[in-house]
Structure formats: structure tokens, C-alpha cells
Amino acid sequence: MRGRAELVQELKTLRKGRGLLGRLEERVGPVLRSACEVTEEDGLATVRQKVAGRLSELAEHLPEDLRLAALAAFAICAEARQPLYQDRVKWAAMRVDRDPRTVRRRVDEAIELLAELATGASAAPAASPADRWHSTSLTVAMVLDQPQPEILEQRRIVADQDGLRSLDLAVSLPAGRQDLTVTVLYGGTLVDRGMEASDRWGYGLELPRPLARGESWEVAALFRLPSAAALRPYMVCVPRHLCDSFDLRVRFGLEHPREVRTLEGAFQRDASDPAYSGRRHPVDSAGEVHLRFRGLTPGLAYGARWDDEP
């Protein structure tokens, strides 16, 4: 891959106009294509997904203010998908309570760091087989009208490299791991990876046999909690890998919340931020909501948030 300076210029070109929502065939240069593993056979939707996914992945290594500036500049964040770069800068300026000129400087700084990370990563060892997979579908059913809340997760994955042996996953809960019971229903063997953060437990699923590149596999797990108090008032998916579709059902029962709002391509912290205003979604007569998301960007949040009180 060519040098960092060329990638910086290509990223500055990409941020103009509609960003990643613009005419990518004219705006994704050869160095960026190499950094995002874009091939000649990829269509525009795939190019957009690969570039958004790679930039989101790299932005995870930036300070929060630079990460927000970068995701807004390229129109990766759903709330910042205004048609003009200057409008996305104004949106980011309001979020961090700074003037637009300061945010523009942060975008430039973020682009320099993203280019450094991308070119530095090219010389790093190849990713392990455990990291080389993506989800074609994720289905989650959350049942809250029982004494013990249950969450059923079903996932279909595709190996992106030969020899895939395990899946690395994680779940976040206020009380951590101790109050959570996990049962693998099919597809693998549970491996406890320990606490990755104060409220995030990492776990793995060892597959019964290695998968070849392009081979699909299905897994399912059931999560049980002692009470609804062990849950936050939201359910979101923040994918680490590419995810084609996410189907979410939440059953509240008859005593359902007054309001449910969706999160789609939001920042992870927006799930608990009262200032975030997602789209309202009705609760049906059975006390349920059903949401579908397509083309999830790694590192961003998708799901539902609701009021604590019915």
C-alpha cells in the first residue's frame, strides 16, 4: 500500500459533499481501496460497506472527540448524514459544544491519525482466523414479561478465511457477568473470556470443526437474568464485524413503556444519552416491538430504547 500522505488526500476528498453517501466510484482512491480491501468485483454497496466498516474500526482507536468528528465528516453516523460537509461539521460542533472551526481542525487531525493507523496496520501480522468472519443475519428475541427476562440470540455467520475455529463475542450488562446465565442451544461450545470492561463480558463459541472460507454456520444462545432490574432500558447491537441484517423483537407484555425509540447507526453512548432523539416506534397490542436493520456498520449501535416507567 502506498504512503500515508496519499491516503490523507484521498480521505479529504471523500469527506466532501455527501461523504460516503456520494458517488464513490469517483471518490474512493486506490490507496483507500487497498486499505479497505476493496476489489474490482465489488459493487457500490459493497464498497460503501467496506469503507464505512474499516473507517469505523480504525476510529475506535481515536479519542472520543476525534472519533465523533471523523464519523460525522464521512457521513457514517446516521444522525450526521446531511448532504453537505459543512452541515455535518455543524452537527458535530453542537454535539461537542465547540465552534465549527474547532471541529474542522479535529477532522483534519482525525484524518491524519486514521491514515497513520491504516498504513501502520498494513505492515502488521495478518488477523487471526477467529477474527475473520461476518454475520449474514442476527436475530434477537427479548422477553421482559417473565419473572426472569430471557434473550434468545440466533446468528448465521460466514467464514472470511480458511480455518475459522471460534467466534469472539461480548455482552454488556450493568451488573456484569455474575447475574447472567448463558446456555448454548446449538452451534458450538461456550468459552468464558472474562471481563473486558467493568460492564462488558467477553465470551467465545468454539466451533465443532474448522470452517472453510465462504462456508456458513449457525449458532444460538439463550441468556437469562434474575430480574428486569439487571437490564438497562435499551437493547442494542454494536457489531465488531460486518453484519448484513439484524432482526430485533422485544416483548414487554401488557405493562409496556410509554415510548420506544430506535437507534440506527448511532454512537454506542447514545443508547443511554437522554438527549438522543431516535425515531419513535409503536408498541403493538401484544406489548411487542419488531425492528429490522440492514447493512450494519461495525462500531455503531442499532436497536431500541424505552422509558423506564410503563
PDB file of C-alpha atoms in Angstrom:
ATOM      1  CA  MET A   1       0.000   0.000   0.000  1.00  0.00           C
ATOM      2  CA  ARG A   2       1.249   3.482  -0.781  1.00  0.00           C
ATOM      3  CA  GLY A   3       2.192   6.062   1.814  1.00  0.00           C
ATOM      4  CA  ARG A   4       0.228   7.904   4.440  1.00  0.00           C
ATOM      5  CA  ALA A   5       0.301  11.256   2.587  1.00  0.00           C
ATOM      6  CA  GLU A   6      -1.634   9.846  -0.384  1.00  0.00           C
ATOM      7  CA  LEU A   7      -4.241   8.312   1.940  1.00  0.00           C
ATOM      8  CA  VAL A   8      -4.689  11.612   3.769  1.00  0.00           C
ATOM      9  CA  GLN A   9      -5.509  13.339   0.474  1.00  0.00           C
ATOM     10  CA  GLU A  10      -7.968  10.610  -0.524  1.00  0.00           C
ATOM     11  CA  LEU A  11      -9.754  10.835   2.834  1.00  0.00           C
ATOM     12  CA  LYS A  12     -10.018  14.613   2.481  1.00  0.00           C
ATOM     13  CA  THR A  13     -11.610  14.082  -0.924  1.00  0.00           C
ATOM     14  CA  LEU A  14     -14.016  11.505   0.485  1.00  0.00           C
ATOM     15  CA  ARG A  15     -15.324  13.844   3.197  1.00  0.00           C
ATOM     16  CA  LYS A  16     -16.559  16.419   0.670  1.00  0.00           C
ATOM     17  CA  GLY A  17     -20.197  16.734  -0.377  1.00  0.00           C
ATOM     18  CA  ARG A  18     -22.242  13.765   0.781  1.00  0.00           C
ATOM     19  CA  GLY A  19     -19.254  11.826   2.079  1.00  0.00           C
ATOM     20  CA  LEU A  20     -19.797   8.073   1.892  1.00  0.00           C
ATOM     21  CA  LEU A  21     -23.294   8.681   0.521  1.00  0.00           C
ATOM     22  CA  GLY A  22     -21.901  10.369  -2.589  1.00  0.00           C
ATOM     23  CA  ARG A  23     -20.522   8.992  -5.878  1.00  0.00           C
ATOM     24  CA  LEU A  24     -17.956   6.574  -4.513  1.00  0.00           C
ATOM     25  CA  GLU A  25     -16.645   5.448  -7.881  1.00  0.00           C
ATOM     26  CA  GLU A  26     -15.104   8.923  -8.230  1.00  0.00           C
ATOM     27  CA  ARG A  27     -14.117   9.442  -4.587  1.00  0.00           C
ATOM     28  CA  VAL A  28     -12.564   6.226  -3.274  1.00  0.00           C
ATOM     29  CA  GLY A  29      -8.972   6.348  -4.449  1.00  0.00           C
ATOM     30  CA  PRO A  30      -6.553   3.442  -4.961  1.00  0.00           C
ATOM     31  CA  VAL A  31      -4.853   3.758  -1.571  1.00  0.00           C
ATOM     32  CA  LEU A  32      -8.157   3.808   0.299  1.00  0.00           C
ATOM     33  CA  ARG A  33      -9.358   0.844  -1.757  1.00  0.00           C
ATOM     34  CA  SER A  34      -6.271  -1.076  -0.725  1.00  0.00           C
ATOM     35  CA  ALA A  35      -6.681  -0.130   2.943  1.00  0.00           C
ATOM     36  CA  CYS A  36     -10.316  -1.295   2.889  1.00  0.00           C
ATOM     37  CA  GLU A  37      -9.677  -4.431   0.804  1.00  0.00           C
ATOM     38  CA  VAL A  38     -11.975  -3.224  -1.979  1.00  0.00           C
ATOM     39  CA  THR A  39     -11.741  -5.363  -5.133  1.00  0.00           C
ATOM     40  CA  GLU A  40     -12.587  -4.684  -8.774  1.00  0.00           C
ATOM     41  CA  GLU A  41     -15.580  -7.016  -8.479  1.00  0.00           C
ATOM     42  CA  ASP A  42     -17.177  -5.091  -5.595  1.00  0.00           C
ATOM     43  CA  GLY A  43     -20.342  -3.149  -6.364  1.00  0.00           C
ATOM     44  CA  LEU A  44     -21.024   0.313  -4.932  1.00  0.00           C
ATOM     45  CA  ALA A  45     -22.991  -1.025  -1.951  1.00  0.00           C
ATOM     46  CA  THR A  46     -20.126  -3.351  -1.030  1.00  0.00           C
ATOM     47  CA  VAL A  47     -17.560  -0.586  -1.482  1.00  0.00           C
ATOM     48  CA  ARG A  48     -19.585   1.705   0.786  1.00  0.00           C
ATOM     49  CA  GLN A  49     -19.934  -1.029   3.414  1.00  0.00           C
ATOM     50  CA  LYS A  50     -16.239  -1.941   3.343  1.00  0.00           C
ATOM     51  CA  VAL A  51     -15.035   1.651   3.572  1.00  0.00           C
ATOM     52  CA  ALA A  52     -17.512   2.558   6.328  1.00  0.00           C
ATOM     53  CA  GLY A  53     -16.624  -0.585   8.258  1.00  0.00           C
ATOM     54  CA  ARG A  54     -12.862  -0.062   8.009  1.00  0.00           C
ATOM     55  CA  LEU A  55     -13.015   3.628   8.924  1.00  0.00           C
ATOM     56  CA  SER A  56     -15.315   2.852  11.876  1.00  0.00           C
ATOM     57  CA  GLU A  57     -12.921   0.133  13.018  1.00  0.00           C
ATOM     58  CA  LEU A  58      -9.935   2.469  12.851  1.00  0.00           C
ATOM     59  CA  ALA A  59     -11.873   5.297  14.528  1.00  0.00           C
ATOM     60  CA  GLU A  60     -12.336   3.082  17.588  1.00  0.00           C
ATOM     61  CA  HIS A  61      -8.650   3.779  18.353  1.00  0.00           C
ATOM     62  CA  LEU A  62      -9.151   7.566  18.368  1.00  0.00           C
ATOM     63  CA  PRO A  63     -10.080   9.792  21.324  1.00  0.00           C
ATOM     64  CA  GLU A  64     -13.845  10.259  21.589  1.00  0.00           C
ATOM     65  CA  ASP A  65     -13.873  13.818  20.221  1.00  0.00           C
ATOM     66  CA  LEU A  66     -11.817  12.845  17.163  1.00  0.00           C
ATOM     67  CA  ARG A  67     -13.863   9.688  16.638  1.00  0.00           C
ATOM     68  CA  LEU A  68     -17.107  11.677  16.570  1.00  0.00           C
ATOM     69  CA  ALA A  69     -15.603  14.248  14.208  1.00  0.00           C
ATOM     70  CA  ALA A  70     -14.397  11.553  11.808  1.00  0.00           C
ATOM     71  CA  LEU A  71     -17.650   9.562  11.698  1.00  0.00           C
ATOM     72  CA  ALA A  72     -19.615  12.755  11.142  1.00  0.00           C
ATOM     73  CA  ALA A  73     -17.248  14.049   8.448  1.00  0.00           C
ATOM     74  CA  PHE A  74     -17.666  10.925   6.301  1.00  0.00           C
ATOM     75  CA  ALA A  75     -21.441  10.684   6.990  1.00  0.00           C
ATOM     76  CA  ILE A  76     -21.018   7.290   8.666  1.00  0.00           C
ATOM     77  CA  CYS A  77     -23.117   8.269  11.682  1.00  0.00           C
ATOM     78  CA  ALA A  78     -26.827   8.152  10.795  1.00  0.00           C
ATOM     79  CA  GLU A  79     -27.633  11.406  12.609  1.00  0.00           C
ATOM     80  CA  ALA A  80     -24.951  13.281  10.660  1.00  0.00           C
ATOM     81  CA  ARG A  81     -25.965  12.285   7.137  1.00  0.00           C
ATOM     82  CA  GLN A  82     -26.585  15.816   5.913  1.00  0.00           C
ATOM     83  CA  PRO A  83     -25.868  16.448   2.226  1.00  0.00           C
ATOM     84  CA  LEU A  84     -23.070  18.982   2.834  1.00  0.00           C
ATOM     85  CA  TYR A  85     -19.803  18.593   4.714  1.00  0.00           C
ATOM     86  CA  GLN A  86     -20.262  21.963   6.421  1.00  0.00           C
ATOM     87  CA  ASP A  87     -23.644  20.813   7.789  1.00  0.00           C
ATOM     88  CA  ARG A  88     -22.068  17.667   9.233  1.00  0.00           C
ATOM     89  CA  VAL A  89     -19.398  19.818  10.847  1.00  0.00           C
ATOM     90  CA  LYS A  90     -22.106  21.999  12.421  1.00  0.00           C
ATOM     91  CA  TRP A  91     -23.851  18.883  13.746  1.00  0.00           C
ATOM     92  CA  ALA A  92     -20.624  17.637  15.354  1.00  0.00           C
ATOM     93  CA  ALA A  93     -19.939  21.116  16.758  1.00  0.00           C
ATOM     94  CA  MET A  94     -23.294  21.079  18.532  1.00  0.00           C
ATOM     95  CA  ARG A  95     -22.632  17.609  19.958  1.00  0.00           C
ATOM     96  CA  VAL A  96     -19.262  18.557  21.484  1.00  0.00           C
ATOM     97  CA  ASP A  97     -20.219  22.184  22.293  1.00  0.00           C
ATOM     98  CA  ARG A  98     -17.460  23.671  20.179  1.00  0.00           C
ATOM     99  CA  ASP A  99     -17.419  26.070  17.242  1.00  0.00           C
ATOM    100  CA  PRO A 100     -17.306  24.609  13.685  1.00  0.00           C
ATOM    101  CA  ARG A 101     -13.758  25.862  13.102  1.00  0.00           C
ATOM    102  CA  THR A 102     -12.540  23.747  16.036  1.00  0.00           C
ATOM    103  CA  VAL A 103     -14.356  20.705  14.679  1.00  0.00           C
ATOM    104  CA  ARG A 104     -12.765  21.169  11.231  1.00  0.00           C
ATOM    105  CA  ARG A 105      -9.341  21.093  12.878  1.00  0.00           C
ATOM    106  CA  ARG A 106     -10.337  17.917  14.701  1.00  0.00           C
ATOM    107  CA  VAL A 107     -11.473  16.334  11.451  1.00  0.00           C
ATOM    108  CA  ASP A 108      -8.072  17.106   9.918  1.00  0.00           C
ATOM    109  CA  GLU A 109      -6.351  15.646  12.972  1.00  0.00           C
ATOM    110  CA  ALA A 110      -8.569  12.563  12.859  1.00  0.00           C
ATOM    111  CA  ILE A 111      -7.812  12.020   9.157  1.00  0.00           C
ATOM    112  CA  GLU A 112      -4.072  12.160   9.830  1.00  0.00           C
ATOM    113  CA  LEU A 113      -4.416   9.575  12.587  1.00  0.00           C
ATOM    114  CA  LEU A 114      -6.711   7.334  10.542  1.00  0.00           C
ATOM    115  CA  ALA A 115      -4.188   7.337   7.703  1.00  0.00           C
ATOM    116  CA  GLU A 116      -1.393   6.538  10.140  1.00  0.00           C
ATOM    117  CA  LEU A 117      -3.385   3.661  11.636  1.00  0.00           C
ATOM    118  CA  ALA A 118      -4.340   2.304   8.215  1.00  0.00           C
ATOM    119  CA  THR A 119      -0.845   2.366   6.781  1.00  0.00           C
ATOM    120  CA  GLY A 120       0.682   1.056  10.001  1.00  0.00           C
ATOM    121  CA  ALA A 121      -1.859  -1.794  10.110  1.00  0.00           C
ATOM    122  CA  SER A 122      -0.807  -2.868   6.623  1.00  0.00           C
ATOM    123  CA  ALA A 123       2.550  -3.995   7.960  1.00  0.00           C
ATOM    124  CA  ALA A 124       1.055  -5.765  10.987  1.00  0.00           C
ATOM    125  CA  PRO A 125       0.666  -9.557  11.159  1.00  0.00           C
ATOM    126  CA  ALA A 126      -2.384 -10.988   9.452  1.00  0.00           C
ATOM    127  CA  ALA A 127      -5.547 -11.197  11.551  1.00  0.00           C
ATOM    128  CA  SER A 128      -6.174 -14.474  13.304  1.00  0.00           C
ATOM    129  CA  PRO A 129      -8.776 -16.844  11.837  1.00  0.00           C
ATOM    130  CA  ALA A 130     -11.018 -16.144  14.843  1.00  0.00           C
ATOM    131  CA  ASP A 131     -11.359 -12.537  13.617  1.00  0.00           C
ATOM    132  CA  ARG A 132     -12.092 -13.384  10.018  1.00  0.00           C
ATOM    133  CA  TRP A 133     -15.857 -13.769   9.839  1.00  0.00           C
ATOM    134  CA  HIS A 134     -19.004 -11.726   9.456  1.00  0.00           C
ATOM    135  CA  SER A 135     -22.689 -12.152  10.227  1.00  0.00           C
ATOM    136  CA  THR A 136     -25.195 -12.514   7.424  1.00  0.00           C
ATOM    137  CA  SER A 137     -28.075 -12.437   9.913  1.00  0.00           C
ATOM    138  CA  LEU A 138     -28.550 -11.797  13.620  1.00  0.00           C
ATOM    139  CA  THR A 139     -31.943 -12.418  15.225  1.00  0.00           C
ATOM    140  CA  VAL A 140     -32.633 -11.423  18.835  1.00  0.00           C
ATOM    141  CA  ALA A 141     -35.847 -12.014  20.801  1.00  0.00           C
ATOM    142  CA  MET A 142     -36.021 -10.321  24.208  1.00  0.00           C
ATOM    143  CA  VAL A 143     -38.807 -11.360  26.606  1.00  0.00           C
ATOM    144  CA  LEU A 144     -39.376  -8.999  29.545  1.00  0.00           C
ATOM    145  CA  ASP A 145     -42.826 -10.028  30.854  1.00  0.00           C
ATOM    146  CA  GLN A 146     -41.474 -13.050  32.745  1.00  0.00           C
ATOM    147  CA  PRO A 147     -40.053 -13.227  36.300  1.00  0.00           C
ATOM    148  CA  GLN A 148     -36.651 -13.902  34.717  1.00  0.00           C
ATOM    149  CA  PRO A 149     -36.017 -11.961  31.482  1.00  0.00           C
ATOM    150  CA  GLU A 150     -34.700 -14.063  28.614  1.00  0.00           C
ATOM    151  CA  ILE A 151     -32.828 -13.127  25.450  1.00  0.00           C
ATOM    152  CA  LEU A 152     -32.601 -15.573  22.566  1.00  0.00           C
ATOM    153  CA  GLU A 153     -29.842 -14.856  20.072  1.00  0.00           C
ATOM    154  CA  GLN A 154     -29.565 -16.695  16.754  1.00  0.00           C
ATOM    155  CA  ARG A 155     -26.752 -15.885  14.362  1.00  0.00           C
ATOM    156  CA  ARG A 156     -25.678 -17.059  10.899  1.00  0.00           C
ATOM    157  CA  ILE A 157     -22.039 -16.311  10.109  1.00  0.00           C
ATOM    158  CA  VAL A 158     -19.784 -16.756   7.106  1.00  0.00           C
ATOM    159  CA  ALA A 159     -16.079 -17.502   7.388  1.00  0.00           C
ATOM    160  CA  ASP A 160     -13.906 -14.954   5.551  1.00  0.00           C
ATOM    161  CA  GLN A 161     -10.764 -17.049   5.901  1.00  0.00           C
ATOM    162  CA  ASP A 162      -9.959 -20.756   5.884  1.00  0.00           C
ATOM    163  CA  GLY A 163      -9.644 -22.456   9.260  1.00  0.00           C
ATOM    164  CA  LEU A 164     -12.149 -20.450  11.296  1.00  0.00           C
ATOM    165  CA  ARG A 165     -12.294 -22.219  14.680  1.00  0.00           C
ATOM    166  CA  SER A 166     -14.110 -19.840  17.037  1.00  0.00           C
ATOM    167  CA  LEU A 167     -16.229 -16.705  17.315  1.00  0.00           C
ATOM    168  CA  ASP A 168     -15.312 -13.901  19.702  1.00  0.00           C
ATOM    169  CA  LEU A 169     -18.359 -12.106  21.117  1.00  0.00           C
ATOM    170  CA  ALA A 170     -19.308  -9.900  24.073  1.00  0.00           C
ATOM    171  CA  VAL A 171     -22.329  -8.729  26.038  1.00  0.00           C
ATOM    172  CA  SER A 172     -22.729  -5.637  28.249  1.00  0.00           C
ATOM    173  CA  LEU A 173     -24.770  -5.622  31.460  1.00  0.00           C
ATOM    174  CA  PRO A 174     -24.922  -3.212  34.426  1.00  0.00           C
ATOM    175  CA  ALA A 175     -24.086  -5.940  36.951  1.00  0.00           C
ATOM    176  CA  GLY A 176     -21.507  -7.713  34.802  1.00  0.00           C
ATOM    177  CA  ARG A 177     -21.259 -11.471  34.390  1.00  0.00           C
ATOM    178  CA  GLN A 178     -22.274 -12.757  37.831  1.00  0.00           C
ATOM    179  CA  ASP A 179     -26.044 -12.470  37.357  1.00  0.00           C
ATOM    180  CA  LEU A 180     -26.078 -13.831  33.802  1.00  0.00           C
ATOM    181  CA  THR A 181     -26.825 -17.455  32.860  1.00  0.00           C
ATOM    182  CA  VAL A 182     -25.820 -18.485  29.337  1.00  0.00           C
ATOM    183  CA  THR A 183     -26.900 -21.658  27.542  1.00  0.00           C
ATOM    184  CA  VAL A 184     -25.613 -22.516  24.086  1.00  0.00           C
ATOM    185  CA  LEU A 185     -28.521 -24.121  22.217  1.00  0.00           C
ATOM    186  CA  TYR A 186     -26.567 -25.214  19.165  1.00  0.00           C
ATOM    187  CA  GLY A 187     -23.531 -24.486  17.025  1.00  0.00           C
ATOM    188  CA  GLY A 188     -20.583 -24.548  19.425  1.00  0.00           C
ATOM    189  CA  THR A 189     -19.106 -24.713  22.923  1.00  0.00           C
ATOM    190  CA  LEU A 190     -19.126 -21.736  25.277  1.00  0.00           C
ATOM    191  CA  VAL A 191     -15.761 -20.294  26.342  1.00  0.00           C
ATOM    192  CA  ASP A 192     -15.546 -17.681  29.129  1.00  0.00           C
ATOM    193  CA  ARG A 193     -13.157 -14.901  28.013  1.00  0.00           C
ATOM    194  CA  GLY A 194     -13.542 -12.918  31.255  1.00  0.00           C
ATOM    195  CA  MET A 195     -14.487  -9.277  31.806  1.00  0.00           C
ATOM    196  CA  GLU A 196     -13.270  -6.950  29.033  1.00  0.00           C
ATOM    197  CA  ALA A 197     -14.523  -3.895  30.944  1.00  0.00           C
ATOM    198  CA  SER A 198     -16.415  -3.215  34.171  1.00  0.00           C
ATOM    199  CA  ASP A 199     -19.741  -3.938  32.464  1.00  0.00           C
ATOM    200  CA  ARG A 200     -18.732  -5.997  29.394  1.00  0.00           C
ATOM    201  CA  TRP A 201     -18.204  -9.746  29.466  1.00  0.00           C
ATOM    202  CA  GLY A 202     -16.349 -11.395  26.611  1.00  0.00           C
ATOM    203  CA  TYR A 203     -17.118 -14.920  25.541  1.00  0.00           C
ATOM    204  CA  GLY A 204     -16.331 -17.247  22.692  1.00  0.00           C
ATOM    205  CA  LEU A 205     -18.015 -20.052  20.805  1.00  0.00           C
ATOM    206  CA  GLU A 206     -15.640 -22.829  19.818  1.00  0.00           C
ATOM    207  CA  LEU A 207     -16.916 -24.434  16.629  1.00  0.00           C
ATOM    208  CA  PRO A 208     -17.076 -28.240  16.365  1.00  0.00           C
ATOM    209  CA  ARG A 209     -14.848 -28.130  13.281  1.00  0.00           C
ATOM    210  CA  PRO A 210     -12.902 -25.510  11.323  1.00  0.00           C
ATOM    211  CA  LEU A 211     -14.791 -23.707   8.565  1.00  0.00           C
ATOM    212  CA  ALA A 212     -13.509 -23.059   5.070  1.00  0.00           C
ATOM    213  CA  ARG A 213     -13.614 -19.600   3.564  1.00  0.00           C
ATOM    214  CA  GLY A 214     -17.133 -18.795   2.362  1.00  0.00           C
ATOM    215  CA  GLU A 215     -18.721 -21.530   4.492  1.00  0.00           C
ATOM    216  CA  SER A 216     -21.708 -20.519   6.624  1.00  0.00           C
ATOM    217  CA  TRP A 217     -22.589 -21.674  10.131  1.00  0.00           C
ATOM    218  CA  GLU A 218     -25.441 -21.112  12.573  1.00  0.00           C
ATOM    219  CA  VAL A 219     -25.242 -20.682  16.334  1.00  0.00           C
ATOM    220  CA  ALA A 220     -27.799 -19.886  19.029  1.00  0.00           C
ATOM    221  CA  ALA A 221     -27.582 -18.984  22.703  1.00  0.00           C
ATOM    222  CA  LEU A 222     -30.088 -18.217  25.467  1.00  0.00           C
ATOM    223  CA  PHE A 223     -29.308 -15.573  28.090  1.00  0.00           C
ATOM    224  CA  ARG A 224     -31.233 -15.461  31.402  1.00  0.00           C
ATOM    225  CA  LEU A 225     -31.192 -12.713  34.023  1.00  0.00           C
ATOM    226  CA  PRO A 226     -32.512 -12.809  37.617  1.00  0.00           C
ATOM    227  CA  SER A 227     -34.831  -9.806  37.142  1.00  0.00           C
ATOM    228  CA  ALA A 228     -35.571  -6.831  34.920  1.00  0.00           C
ATOM    229  CA  ALA A 229     -33.510  -4.720  37.326  1.00  0.00           C
ATOM    230  CA  ALA A 230     -30.400  -6.372  35.861  1.00  0.00           C
ATOM    231  CA  LEU A 231     -31.140  -4.745  32.490  1.00  0.00           C
ATOM    232  CA  ARG A 232     -30.784  -1.239  31.172  1.00  0.00           C
ATOM    233  CA  PRO A 233     -33.822   0.288  29.389  1.00  0.00           C
ATOM    234  CA  TYR A 234     -32.423  -0.455  25.934  1.00  0.00           C
ATOM    235  CA  MET A 235     -31.354  -3.324  23.706  1.00  0.00           C
ATOM    236  CA  VAL A 236     -28.743  -2.578  21.058  1.00  0.00           C
ATOM    237  CA  CYS A 237     -26.319  -4.436  18.829  1.00  0.00           C
ATOM    238  CA  VAL A 238     -22.875  -2.873  18.353  1.00  0.00           C
ATOM    239  CA  PRO A 239     -21.228  -5.238  15.847  1.00  0.00           C
ATOM    240  CA  ARG A 240     -17.492  -5.826  15.925  1.00  0.00           C
ATOM    241  CA  HIS A 241     -17.629  -7.365  12.450  1.00  0.00           C
ATOM    242  CA  LEU A 242     -19.740  -6.631   9.395  1.00  0.00           C
ATOM    243  CA  CYS A 243     -23.372  -7.609   9.855  1.00  0.00           C
ATOM    244  CA  ASP A 244     -25.793  -7.780   6.918  1.00  0.00           C
ATOM    245  CA  SER A 245     -29.049  -7.827   8.899  1.00  0.00           C
ATOM    246  CA  PHE A 246     -30.287  -7.514  12.482  1.00  0.00           C
ATOM    247  CA  ASP A 247     -33.838  -8.531  13.420  1.00  0.00           C
ATOM    248  CA  LEU A 248     -34.920  -7.468  16.924  1.00  0.00           C
ATOM    249  CA  ARG A 249     -38.095  -8.317  18.810  1.00  0.00           C
ATOM    250  CA  VAL A 250     -38.769  -7.033  22.326  1.00  0.00           C
ATOM    251  CA  ARG A 251     -41.788  -8.312  24.256  1.00  0.00           C
ATOM    252  CA  PHE A 252     -42.773  -6.003  27.111  1.00  0.00           C
ATOM    253  CA  GLY A 253     -46.197  -7.531  27.753  1.00  0.00           C
ATOM    254  CA  LEU A 254     -49.272  -5.588  28.816  1.00  0.00           C
ATOM    255  CA  GLU A 255     -47.349  -3.164  31.022  1.00  0.00           C
ATOM    256  CA  HIS A 256     -45.272  -1.733  28.228  1.00  0.00           C
ATOM    257  CA  PRO A 257     -43.362   1.571  28.232  1.00  0.00           C
ATOM    258  CA  ARG A 258     -44.962   4.795  27.061  1.00  0.00           C
ATOM    259  CA  GLU A 259     -42.434   5.316  24.319  1.00  0.00           C
ATOM    260  CA  VAL A 260     -39.913   3.257  22.351  1.00  0.00           C
ATOM    261  CA  ARG A 261     -37.309   4.864  20.109  1.00  0.00           C
ATOM    262  CA  THR A 262     -34.978   3.272  17.605  1.00  0.00           C
ATOM    263  CA  LEU A 263     -31.226   3.656  17.367  1.00  0.00           C
ATOM    264  CA  GLU A 264     -29.818   3.159  13.881  1.00  0.00           C
ATOM    265  CA  GLY A 265     -26.172   3.866  13.208  1.00  0.00           C
ATOM    266  CA  ALA A 266     -25.877   5.777  16.489  1.00  0.00           C
ATOM    267  CA  PHE A 267     -22.880   6.101  18.759  1.00  0.00           C
ATOM    268  CA  GLN A 268     -22.830   3.474  21.496  1.00  0.00           C
ATOM    269  CA  ARG A 269     -23.145   6.041  24.273  1.00  0.00           C
ATOM    270  CA  ASP A 270     -26.286   7.450  22.614  1.00  0.00           C
ATOM    271  CA  ALA A 271     -28.199   4.429  23.935  1.00  0.00           C
ATOM    272  CA  SER A 272     -28.079   5.920  27.450  1.00  0.00           C
ATOM    273  CA  ASP A 273     -27.979   9.599  26.491  1.00  0.00           C
ATOM    274  CA  PRO A 274     -31.363  11.262  27.223  1.00  0.00           C
ATOM    275  CA  ALA A 275     -30.544  13.946  24.647  1.00  0.00           C
ATOM    276  CA  TYR A 276     -30.519  11.415  21.797  1.00  0.00           C
ATOM    277  CA  SER A 277     -33.815  11.507  19.873  1.00  0.00           C
ATOM    278  CA  GLY A 278     -34.277   8.449  17.719  1.00  0.00           C
ATOM    279  CA  ARG A 279     -37.316   7.643  15.635  1.00  0.00           C
ATOM    280  CA  ARG A 280     -40.420   6.682  17.610  1.00  0.00           C
ATOM    281  CA  HIS A 281     -41.697   3.134  17.177  1.00  0.00           C
ATOM    282  CA  PRO A 282     -45.182   1.979  18.284  1.00  0.00           C
ATOM    283  CA  VAL A 283     -45.757  -0.904  20.691  1.00  0.00           C
ATOM    284  CA  ASP A 284     -48.410  -3.281  19.310  1.00  0.00           C
ATOM    285  CA  SER A 285     -51.443  -4.682  21.159  1.00  0.00           C
ATOM    286  CA  ALA A 286     -49.432  -7.689  22.359  1.00  0.00           C
ATOM    287  CA  GLY A 287     -46.914  -5.390  24.014  1.00  0.00           C
ATOM    288  CA  GLU A 288     -44.186  -6.028  21.429  1.00  0.00           C
ATOM    289  CA  VAL A 289     -41.939  -4.126  19.046  1.00  0.00           C
ATOM    290  CA  HIS A 290     -40.277  -5.567  15.961  1.00  0.00           C
ATOM    291  CA  LEU A 291     -37.353  -3.791  14.295  1.00  0.00           C
ATOM    292  CA  ARG A 292     -35.226  -4.688  11.274  1.00  0.00           C
ATOM    293  CA  PHE A 293     -31.863  -3.198  10.323  1.00  0.00           C
ATOM    294  CA  ARG A 294     -29.748  -3.777   7.222  1.00  0.00           C
ATOM    295  CA  GLY A 295     -26.087  -3.159   6.439  1.00  0.00           C
ATOM    296  CA  LEU A 296     -24.883  -2.517   9.992  1.00  0.00           C
ATOM    297  CA  THR A 297     -21.634  -0.577  10.385  1.00  0.00           C
ATOM    298  CA  PRO A 298     -19.160  -2.057  12.897  1.00  0.00           C
ATOM    299  CA  GLY A 299     -18.763   0.095  15.986  1.00  0.00           C
ATOM    300  CA  LEU A 300     -22.168   1.812  15.705  1.00  0.00           C
ATOM    301  CA  ALA A 301     -25.332   0.975  17.659  1.00  0.00           C
ATOM    302  CA  TYR A 302     -28.617  -0.435  16.328  1.00  0.00           C
ATOM    303  CA  GLY A 303     -31.671  -1.320  18.410  1.00  0.00           C
ATOM    304  CA  ALA A 304     -34.328   0.141  20.708  1.00  0.00           C
ATOM    305  CA  ARG A 305     -34.527   2.314  23.826  1.00  0.00           C
ATOM    306  CA  TRP A 306     -37.554   2.796  26.042  1.00  0.00           C
ATOM    307  CA  ASP A 307     -38.819   4.632  29.118  1.00  0.00           C
ATOM    308  CA  ASP A 308     -38.184   3.061  32.496  1.00  0.00           C
ATOM    309  CA  GLU A 309     -41.792   3.566  33.578  1.00  0.00           C
ATOM    310  CA  PRO A 310     -44.844   1.995  31.830  1.00  0.00           C
TER     311      PRO A 310
END
